Coordinates of C-alpha atoms in Angstrom, one line a residue:
M6 CA -36.1 212.3 79.8
K7 CA -38.4 210.5 82.0
L8 CA -37.8 207.4 80.0
F9 CA -34.2 207.7 80.6
I10 CA -34.7 208.0 84.3
F11 CA -37.1 205.3 84.5
I12 CA -34.7 202.9 82.6
A13 CA -31.7 203.9 84.7
F14 CA -33.7 203.3 87.7
S15 CA -34.7 199.8 86.6
L16 CA -31.3 198.9 85.9
L17 CA -30.0 200.3 89.3
S18 CA -32.8 198.3 90.9
G19 CA -31.8 195.2 89.3
I20 CA -28.3 195.6 90.3
F21 CA -29.4 196.1 93.8
V22 CA -31.7 192.9 93.9
N23 CA -28.9 190.9 92.3
A24 CA -26.4 192.1 94.8
Q25 CA -28.8 191.2 97.7
S26 CA -29.1 187.7 96.1
A27 CA -25.4 187.2 95.8
V28 CA -25.0 187.9 99.5
D29 CA -27.8 185.6 100.4
F30 CA -26.9 182.8 98.0
A31 CA -25.3 180.6 100.5
D32 CA -27.6 181.7 103.5
L33 CA -24.5 182.6 105.4
T34 CA -26.1 183.9 108.5
R35 CA -28.4 180.9 108.9
Y36 CA -26.5 179.5 111.9
K37 CA -25.0 182.8 113.1
D38 CA -26.6 182.6 116.6
E39 CA -25.7 178.8 117.1
N40 CA -22.2 179.4 116.0
T41 CA -21.8 182.4 118.3
N42 CA -23.1 180.2 121.2
I43 CA -20.7 177.5 120.5
L44 CA -17.9 179.8 120.2
S45 CA -18.6 181.5 123.4
S46 CA -19.2 178.3 125.3
K47 CA -16.3 176.3 127.1
K48 CA -17.3 173.1 125.4
K49 CA -16.6 172.7 121.6
V50 CA -18.4 170.3 119.5
D51 CA -16.5 167.2 118.3
V52 CA -18.2 166.7 114.9
V53 CA -20.0 169.0 112.5
F54 CA -22.4 167.6 109.9
M55 CA -22.3 169.7 106.7
G56 CA -25.1 169.2 104.4
N57 CA -28.5 170.0 103.0
S58 CA -32.0 169.1 103.8
I59 CA -31.0 165.4 104.5
T60 CA -28.8 166.6 107.3
E61 CA -31.2 169.4 108.4
G62 CA -34.0 166.9 108.5
W63 CA -31.9 164.6 110.5
V64 CA -31.3 167.0 113.4
K65 CA -35.1 167.6 113.5
S66 CA -36.1 163.9 113.3
H67 CA -33.6 162.8 116.1
P68 CA -32.0 165.6 117.9
E69 CA -30.7 163.4 120.8
F70 CA -28.4 161.7 118.3
F71 CA -26.6 165.0 118.0
S72 CA -26.8 166.3 121.4
E73 CA -25.9 163.1 123.2
N74 CA -22.9 162.5 121.0
N75 CA -21.5 166.1 121.0
Y76 CA -22.4 166.6 117.3
T77 CA -23.9 169.5 115.5
G78 CA -25.8 169.8 112.3
R79 CA -25.2 172.5 109.6
G80 CA -27.6 171.4 106.9
I81 CA -29.7 173.8 104.8
S82 CA -32.5 172.5 102.6
G83 CA -32.0 172.8 99.0
Q84 CA -28.3 173.7 99.0
T85 CA -25.7 172.6 96.5
T86 CA -22.1 172.2 96.8
S87 CA -21.3 175.7 95.8
Q88 CA -23.4 177.1 98.5
M89 CA -21.8 174.7 101.2
L90 CA -18.4 175.6 100.1
L91 CA -19.0 179.5 100.5
R92 CA -20.3 179.0 104.1
F93 CA -17.7 176.2 105.1
Q94 CA -15.5 178.8 106.9
N95 CA -18.3 180.1 109.1
D96 CA -20.3 176.8 109.7
V97 CA -17.3 174.4 109.9
V98 CA -13.7 175.8 110.3
A99 CA -14.7 178.7 112.8
L100 CA -16.1 176.0 115.1
Q101 CA -12.9 174.1 115.3
P102 CA -14.3 170.7 115.5
K103 CA -12.3 167.6 115.4
L104 CA -14.1 166.1 112.5
V105 CA -16.5 167.2 109.8
I106 CA -18.9 165.0 107.8
I107 CA -19.6 166.0 104.3
N108 CA -22.7 164.9 102.7
A109 CA -23.3 166.8 99.5
G110 CA -24.2 166.6 95.8
I111 CA -27.8 165.3 95.5
N112 CA -29.1 168.9 94.8
D113 CA -26.3 169.6 92.3
I114 CA -27.8 166.6 90.5
A115 CA -31.1 168.0 90.8
Q116 CA -29.8 171.3 89.3
N117 CA -31.2 173.4 92.1
T118 CA -28.6 176.1 91.2
G119 CA -27.9 175.5 87.7
I120 CA -26.9 172.8 85.0
Y121 CA -25.1 169.8 86.8
D122 CA -21.6 169.6 86.1
P123 CA -19.9 166.6 87.8
D124 CA -16.4 167.9 87.8
F125 CA -17.6 171.2 89.5
T126 CA -19.6 169.4 92.0
F127 CA -16.7 167.0 92.8
N128 CA -14.2 169.7 93.0
N129 CA -16.5 171.7 95.4
I130 CA -16.6 168.7 97.8
K131 CA -12.8 168.0 97.4
A132 CA -12.3 171.8 98.2
M133 CA -14.2 171.7 101.4
A134 CA -12.1 168.5 102.4
D135 CA -9.0 170.3 101.5
I136 CA -9.8 173.2 103.6
A137 CA -11.0 171.2 106.6
Q138 CA -7.6 169.3 106.6
K139 CA -5.6 172.5 106.2
N140 CA -7.1 173.6 109.4
G141 CA -6.4 170.4 111.3
I142 CA -10.0 169.1 111.0
K143 CA -10.5 165.4 110.2
V144 CA -12.9 164.6 107.4
I145 CA -15.3 161.7 106.6
I146 CA -16.9 161.9 103.1
T147 CA -20.4 160.2 102.7
S148 CA -22.2 159.1 99.6
V149 CA -25.1 160.7 97.8
L150 CA -28.2 158.9 99.0
P151 CA -30.4 157.0 96.4
A152 CA -32.7 158.9 94.4
A153 CA -34.8 157.5 91.4
A154 CA -36.3 160.9 90.5
F155 CA -36.8 164.4 91.9
P156 CA -40.5 165.5 92.6
W157 CA -39.5 169.2 91.9
R158 CA -37.4 168.2 88.8
K159 CA -39.3 165.4 87.0
E160 CA -37.5 166.1 83.7
I161 CA -34.3 164.7 85.1
T162 CA -34.6 160.9 84.4
D163 CA -31.1 159.8 85.1
A164 CA -30.6 160.7 88.7
P165 CA -29.3 157.2 89.8
Q166 CA -26.6 156.9 87.1
K167 CA -25.4 160.4 88.1
A168 CA -25.5 159.6 91.7
D169 CA -23.6 156.3 91.3
A170 CA -21.0 158.2 89.1
L171 CA -20.5 160.9 91.8
N172 CA -20.2 158.3 94.5
K173 CA -17.8 156.4 92.7
R174 CA -15.4 159.3 92.4
L175 CA -16.0 160.4 95.9
K176 CA -15.0 156.9 97.1
Q177 CA -11.9 156.8 95.1
Y178 CA -11.0 160.4 96.3
A179 CA -11.4 159.1 99.9
D180 CA -9.3 155.9 99.2
N181 CA -6.6 157.8 97.6
N182 CA -6.4 160.2 100.5
K183 CA -7.0 157.6 103.3
L184 CA -10.3 159.1 104.3
I185 CA -13.4 157.1 105.4
F186 CA -16.1 156.9 102.9
V187 CA -19.5 156.1 104.3
D188 CA -21.8 154.5 101.7
Y189 CA -25.3 155.2 102.6
N190 CA -26.4 154.6 99.1
T191 CA -25.7 151.0 98.9
A192 CA -27.4 150.2 102.3
M193 CA -30.5 152.3 101.3
R194 CA -31.1 151.6 97.6
D195 CA -33.5 149.4 95.8
S196 CA -32.7 147.4 92.6
K197 CA -33.4 150.5 90.3
G198 CA -31.1 152.9 92.5
G199 CA -33.9 154.7 94.1
M200 CA -34.6 154.9 97.8
R201 CA -35.9 151.5 99.3
E202 CA -39.4 151.5 100.2
G203 CA -40.2 152.4 103.7
L204 CA -37.2 154.7 104.1
S205 CA -38.6 157.8 102.8
K206 CA -42.0 159.4 101.9
D207 CA -40.9 161.2 98.7
G208 CA -38.0 159.1 97.6
I209 CA -35.4 161.7 98.6
H210 CA -35.7 162.5 102.3
P211 CA -35.3 159.9 104.9
I212 CA -37.8 159.3 107.6
P213 CA -36.7 157.8 111.0
A214 CA -36.5 154.4 109.5
G215 CA -33.9 155.8 107.1
Y216 CA -32.0 157.7 109.5
A217 CA -31.9 154.6 111.7
I218 CA -29.8 152.8 109.1
M219 CA -27.4 155.9 108.6
E220 CA -26.7 156.5 112.4
P221 CA -24.8 153.4 113.3
M222 CA -22.8 153.5 110.1
I223 CA -21.7 157.2 110.6
K224 CA -21.2 156.7 114.3
N225 CA -19.0 153.7 113.8
A226 CA -17.0 155.7 111.1
I227 CA -16.7 158.7 113.5
N228 CA -15.5 156.6 116.5
K229 CA -13.0 155.0 114.1
T230 CA -11.6 158.3 112.8
L231 CA -11.5 159.8 116.3
R232 CA -10.3 156.5 117.8
K233 CA -13.1 156.2 120.3
K234 CA -14.4 152.9 121.6

């Protein structure tokens, strides 16, 4: 009887832990306070940057780029496209921006939440773009940044090839749907498809020199999309 109770308790505990993990999977409340502040203010943001650690690090590295241009970042380190899609309503649609920048996919390739499936990743990005447009939000899709290898996933040896294949599909999707595609990858890569020397310390995350390349590219695309001078 005691053994039965112990097993039952263990199973219930496992279910409870898994339920908690499911709720926290996308870190849905990460930007809850910031979103509430935006929604309660009279001035809304023009542009939301949806992404992972590259976006999160960008805001930390150069916050003035965001504040002075009325942009806001919604990046969460380590996230894959499935996690971003789950929080897209809270972190983008609810804020009612004019435009969303989607930078996603590198952590899918790194297999942060499971085996990489290029169709699944592409469809998640497409779904975010579709949701935005159905809610009257313009969309810019950006390329996956260069990555020769992942420090935390050294067994993955074909990151550049997978990144190039995904970027090709994203550009084709953008072209077919008359969206702007911003190709950070070409501007920042070396001859082997990795991050060019001097733009990152770990080959994945840009340092200020890397973001300095990205900023005029994305700002020009934003101004063109919103028809600003």
